[in-house]
Amino acid sequence: MQLLPSYLSGSWSPGSGTRQTLVNPTTEAPLAEVSTSGHDFAAAFSHARAVGTRELGALTFAQRGALLGALAKAIHGAREELIALAVANGGNTRGDAKFDIDGGAVTLSHYADLGARLGSAPLLPDGEPIQVGRTARMAGQHVWAPRHGVAIHINAFNFPGWGLCEKLGPALLAGMPVITKPATATALVAHRLVELFAPLLPPGALQLLVGPAGTLLDHVGPGDVVAFTGGSATARTLRAHERLVAHAVRLNIEADSLNAAVLGPDIELASETGALFLADVVRDMTQKTGQKCTAIRRVLVPEARQAEIEGALRERLAGIVIGDPAREEVRMGPLATAQQLRDVREGIARLAAETTSIFGGTGEVTPVGVPAGKGFFVGPIVRATPTPLACAALNDHEVFGPVVTVGPYDGDATLAAQFVARGEGCLVSSAYSDDRDWVARFVRTAGAWAGRLYLGSSKMASQSPGPGTVLPSLTHGGPGRAGGGEELGGERGLHTYMQRVALEGDASVLKSLLA
Ligand code: NAP
């Protein structure tokens, strides 16, 4: 069986120590192994600091953008191979795999274009010059300057392709060398991406660790950035990491999220906006088997419509074929790991204690085309609660699978926003209404509790990608439970990897620095 090597200090090496096996979550067949120790992390950090920083620092934004363009092209060239890896190692259907792989290419292309626009700017302005003296000669100007450190990227299991690219694009464009660490269980896609990317990048710009982080973070220092995506328990460990605390290392966290979808009181289910709402809920439940950080988990609907909506969800979900994701007719594959299956089952049991079943019971299924007893499968589940704001199992615990809970409300926009807030901070929440006053009231309160608010309406329904799709031009991240981080958002995404500095001096000198 293949022992996956890491790419550290400019060479591929499998490491040593005990081994961990990567499996196909549909069949549980072993696919590859990784070793859990034996890497020289001190040398990898030195390589990034000495070689990567110098090589990337010698390039303009436009030149680094061109490198990102080449990476996006490399993904296109190996698309089918990458999709096959995502199907085998991630339990992805072809559609799920495309979402991950194409999403990575789109994000890299976005940052390639941004690099071309930024050209050879030495610093990025942050706002306009400000008069700070008696006359206009004495001025202030905020700018973003390059940071001189290493970006350490730690990613979750669910998006091994997009997750790698959405962090890599902004960091490389900003000029920081990267050490990327995918989640071990689904590392095959990320490993192949780095095989494709490494020859296209300057020495030291990109390194890869496959396998557990071990002592990796013991080597971070001032100027470095750690960008993490994963569960809140791991996030807590990182926040308290002695080395990160001691050196005030910048830490960006993307963690759990109990995303809500709210149907406005003006919307009939048969309308265009009603159809958008239903399609978004069903897509978020089933795409990637609900293993999307942005997926809708909590659904709030006007009391008078609840029965109709539950009926429509039952009907749609009954048509979803679950099984081997390599088969064309299958719309939903397994969860990605055995641990995921345990966690999701535990989450369903918690919900079952406080809610009633509308569809799918506790998730037992007989998957199509899968040997009996094999695979990490759970079916889509809809639960209901009469008291959505008071239901602790719904609002306090993220079930990272194909599960939503529906509850009623009286149609009040502020109450709808309070429901969003009850999740204590989410990546995205959505509201579906064609009533602008209702939407305005909703946004005023809900805005504090979400990184992104998706406002579904009849005017945008025909071109909407849904709330679950993260766009490189908009920020991704959310307050509170979601980790408090922020990524992407076009040029904003570079700021994690740069330092804002307030310059103060002669106005003409400040102007020349930005030329
Ligand atoms: P996880 O168990 O927290 O793992 C995430 C990553 O952290 C993996 O690469 C893991 O490596 C690594 N890791 C674990 N312990 C570590 C430590 N002590 N030091 C350094 N790295 C460590 O999360 P997951 O199960 O992969 O992902 C599921 C969670 O991610 C869900 O809760 C979901 O909400 C969240 N998520 C959030 C977003 C977002 O954008 N906000 C996106 C996707 C997922 P190993 O795999 O080697 O253990």
Coordinates of C-alpha atoms in Angstrom, one line a residue, residues 129-384:
P129 CA -4.6 59.9 3.3
I130 CA -5.6 61.8 6.4
Q131 CA -4.4 65.3 7.5
V132 CA -3.0 64.9 11.0
G133 CA -1.0 68.2 11.3
R134 CA -1.8 71.9 11.2
T135 CA -1.5 71.8 7.4
A136 CA -2.0 69.2 4.7
R137 CA 1.8 68.6 4.7
M138 CA 1.6 66.5 7.8
A139 CA -0.4 63.4 6.9
G140 CA -1.3 59.9 7.9
Q141 CA -1.9 56.9 5.7
H142 CA -2.7 53.4 6.7
V143 CA -1.1 50.7 4.5
W144 CA -0.8 46.9 4.4
A145 CA 2.8 45.8 4.4
P146 CA 4.2 42.3 3.8
R147 CA 4.7 40.1 6.8
H148 CA 7.9 38.1 7.1
G149 CA 6.8 34.8 8.5
V150 CA 5.4 31.4 7.6
A151 CA 1.7 30.7 7.1
I152 CA 0.6 27.4 8.6
H153 CA -2.6 26.1 7.2
I154 CA -4.5 23.4 9.1
N155 CA -7.6 22.1 7.2
A156 CA -10.7 20.0 7.9
F157 CA -11.5 16.7 6.3
N158 CA -14.5 17.9 4.3
F159 CA -12.9 20.1 1.7
P160 CA -9.4 18.8 1.0
G161 CA -9.2 20.6 -2.4
W162 CA -11.0 23.9 -1.9
G163 CA -9.8 24.1 1.7
L164 CA -6.2 24.0 0.6
C165 CA -6.7 26.5 -2.2
E166 CA -8.8 29.0 -0.4
K167 CA -6.0 29.5 2.2
L168 CA -3.1 29.1 -0.2
G169 CA -4.3 31.7 -2.8
P170 CA -4.4 34.7 -0.4
A171 CA -1.2 33.7 1.5
L172 CA 0.9 33.2 -1.6
L173 CA -0.4 36.4 -3.2
A174 CA 0.4 38.3 0.0
G175 CA 4.0 36.8 -0.3
M176 CA 4.0 34.4 2.6
P177 CA 5.4 30.9 2.2
V178 CA 2.9 28.1 3.3
I179 CA 3.1 24.9 5.2
T180 CA -0.2 23.2 4.6
K181 CA -1.6 20.3 6.7
P182 CA -4.8 18.6 5.4
A183 CA -6.9 16.5 7.7
T184 CA -5.3 13.0 7.7
A185 CA -8.4 10.9 6.9
T186 CA -9.0 12.5 3.5
A187 CA -5.5 13.7 2.6
L188 CA -5.3 12.0 -0.9
V189 CA -6.7 15.0 -2.8
A190 CA -4.4 17.6 -1.0
H191 CA -1.4 15.3 -1.5
R192 CA -2.0 15.1 -5.2
L193 CA -2.6 18.9 -5.4
V194 CA 0.8 19.6 -3.8
E195 CA 2.4 17.1 -6.2
L196 CA 1.0 19.2 -9.1
F197 CA 1.7 22.6 -7.5
A198 CA 5.2 22.2 -6.1
P199 CA 7.1 22.1 -9.4
L200 CA 5.2 25.3 -10.5
L201 CA 6.2 27.4 -7.4
P202 CA 9.5 28.9 -6.3
P203 CA 11.5 26.9 -3.8
G204 CA 10.2 27.1 -0.2
A205 CA 6.8 28.6 -1.2
L206 CA 4.8 25.5 -0.4
Q207 CA 5.3 22.6 1.9
L208 CA 3.0 19.8 2.9
L209 CA 2.6 17.7 6.0
V210 CA 0.4 14.6 5.7
G211 CA -0.4 13.0 9.0
P212 CA -1.0 14.4 12.4
A213 CA 0.4 17.9 13.3
G214 CA 2.5 16.5 16.2
T215 CA 5.0 19.2 17.2
L216 CA 4.5 21.3 14.1
L217 CA 3.2 24.3 16.1
D218 CA 6.1 24.2 18.5
H219 CA 8.1 26.0 15.8
V220 CA 5.9 29.0 15.1
G221 CA 7.2 32.4 16.0
P222 CA 6.6 36.2 15.7
G223 CA 5.3 37.1 12.2
D224 CA 3.8 33.7 11.5
V225 CA 0.2 33.1 10.8
V226 CA -1.8 30.0 11.8
A227 CA -5.0 29.6 9.8
F228 CA -7.2 26.7 11.1
T229 CA -10.4 25.1 9.9
G230 CA -12.0 22.4 12.0
G231 CA -13.9 21.6 15.1
S232 CA -14.2 23.9 18.1
A233 CA -12.5 21.5 20.5
T234 CA -9.4 21.6 18.4
A235 CA -9.7 25.3 18.1
R236 CA -9.7 25.7 21.9
T237 CA -6.4 23.7 22.0
L238 CA -4.8 25.9 19.4
R239 CA -6.0 29.1 21.2
A240 CA -4.2 27.9 24.3
H241 CA -1.1 26.6 22.6
E242 CA 1.9 27.9 24.6
R243 CA 4.0 28.9 21.6
L244 CA 1.1 30.8 19.9
V245 CA 0.3 32.6 23.1
A246 CA 3.9 33.4 24.0
H247 CA 4.6 35.0 20.5
A248 CA 1.1 36.4 20.0
V249 CA 1.0 34.5 16.7
R250 CA -1.9 35.5 14.5
L251 CA -4.5 32.8 14.6
N252 CA -7.5 32.6 12.2
I253 CA -10.1 30.1 13.2
E254 CA -13.0 28.7 11.1
A255 CA -14.9 26.4 13.4
D256 CA -18.4 25.0 14.1
S257 CA -21.5 26.8 12.8
L258 CA -25.2 26.3 13.4
N259 CA -26.4 28.0 10.2
A260 CA -30.1 29.0 10.1
A261 CA -32.6 29.4 7.3
V262 CA -35.7 31.5 7.9
L263 CA -38.8 31.7 5.7
G264 CA -40.4 35.1 5.8
P265 CA -44.2 35.3 6.5
D266 CA -44.9 36.7 3.0
I267 CA -43.6 33.7 1.1
E268 CA -45.9 30.9 -0.3
L269 CA -44.1 27.6 -0.8
A270 CA -45.3 27.5 -4.4
S271 CA -43.7 30.9 -5.2
E272 CA -40.2 31.4 -6.8
T273 CA -38.8 32.4 -3.4
G274 CA -40.5 29.5 -1.7
A275 CA -39.0 27.1 -4.2
L276 CA -35.6 28.6 -3.7
F277 CA -35.9 28.1 0.1
L278 CA -36.9 24.4 -0.3
A279 CA -34.1 23.7 -2.9
D280 CA -31.5 25.4 -0.6
V281 CA -32.5 23.3 2.4
V282 CA -32.5 20.0 0.5
R283 CA -29.2 20.8 -1.3
D284 CA -27.5 21.7 2.0
M285 CA -28.7 18.5 3.6
T286 CA -27.6 16.2 0.9
Q287 CA -24.6 17.9 -0.8
K288 CA -21.4 16.4 0.7
T289 CA -23.8 14.4 2.9
G290 CA -24.4 17.5 4.9
Q291 CA -20.6 17.9 5.7
K292 CA -20.4 21.5 4.7
C293 CA -19.5 24.1 7.3
T294 CA -22.0 26.4 5.7
A295 CA -24.9 23.9 5.5
I296 CA -28.3 24.9 6.9
R297 CA -28.9 23.0 10.2
R298 CA -31.8 25.0 11.7
V299 CA -34.9 26.0 9.9
L300 CA -37.5 28.5 11.1
V301 CA -40.9 28.7 9.3
P302 CA -44.2 30.5 9.8
E303 CA -46.4 28.3 12.0
A304 CA -49.2 28.2 9.5
R305 CA -46.8 26.7 6.8
Q306 CA -44.9 24.2 9.0
A307 CA -46.9 21.1 8.0
E308 CA -46.8 22.0 4.3
I309 CA -43.0 22.5 4.4
E310 CA -42.4 19.3 6.3
G311 CA -44.5 17.5 3.7
A312 CA -42.5 19.0 0.9
L313 CA -39.2 18.1 2.5
R314 CA -40.4 14.5 3.0
E315 CA -41.3 14.3 -0.6
R316 CA -38.0 15.7 -1.9
L317 CA -35.8 13.6 0.4
A318 CA -37.6 10.4 -0.4
G319 CA -36.3 10.7 -3.9
I320 CA -32.6 11.0 -2.9
V321 CA -30.7 7.8 -3.8
I322 CA -28.1 7.0 -1.1
G323 CA -25.2 4.6 -1.8
D324 CA -21.9 4.1 -3.6
P325 CA -21.0 7.7 -4.7
A326 CA -19.3 6.3 -7.8
R327 CA -22.7 5.2 -9.2
E328 CA -24.4 7.7 -11.5
E329 CA -27.8 7.5 -9.9
V330 CA -26.5 8.1 -6.3
R331 CA -27.2 11.6 -5.0
M332 CA -25.7 11.1 -1.5
G333 CA -22.6 9.1 -0.4
P334 CA -21.4 8.1 3.0
L335 CA -19.9 10.3 5.8
A336 CA -16.2 10.7 5.4
T337 CA -14.9 8.7 8.4
A338 CA -15.9 6.2 11.0
Q339 CA -15.4 8.9 13.6
Q340 CA -17.8 11.2 11.7
L341 CA -20.4 8.4 11.7
R342 CA -20.0 8.0 15.5
D343 CA -20.3 11.8 16.0
V344 CA -23.3 12.2 13.8
R345 CA -25.1 9.3 15.5
E346 CA -24.4 10.8 18.8
G347 CA -25.8 14.2 17.6
I348 CA -28.9 12.5 16.3
A349 CA -29.5 10.8 19.6
R350 CA -29.2 14.2 21.4
L351 CA -31.7 15.7 19.0
A352 CA -34.0 12.7 19.3
A353 CA -34.3 13.4 23.0
E354 CA -35.8 16.8 22.4
T355 CA -37.4 16.7 19.0
T356 CA -39.8 14.6 17.0
S357 CA -39.1 12.8 13.7
I358 CA -40.4 14.2 10.4
F359 CA -38.3 12.2 8.0
G360 CA -35.6 9.6 8.2
G361 CA -36.0 8.4 11.8
T362 CA -32.4 8.1 13.2
G363 CA -30.8 7.7 9.8
E364 CA -30.7 4.0 9.2
V365 CA -30.3 3.3 5.4
T366 CA -29.6 0.5 3.0
P367 CA -27.1 2.1 0.6
V368 CA -27.2 1.1 -3.0
G369 CA -24.3 -0.8 -4.5
V370 CA -22.5 -1.2 -1.1
P371 CA -21.5 -4.6 0.5
A372 CA -23.7 -5.4 3.4
G373 CA -22.6 -3.9 6.7
K374 CA -19.9 -1.7 5.0
G375 CA -19.5 2.1 4.8
F376 CA -20.2 5.1 7.0
F377 CA -23.7 5.7 5.9
V378 CA -26.5 7.7 7.4
G379 CA -29.7 8.8 5.7
P380 CA -31.1 12.4 5.6
I381 CA -33.1 13.3 8.7
V382 CA -35.6 16.0 9.4
R383 CA -36.6 16.7 13.0
A384 CA -39.1 19.1 14.4

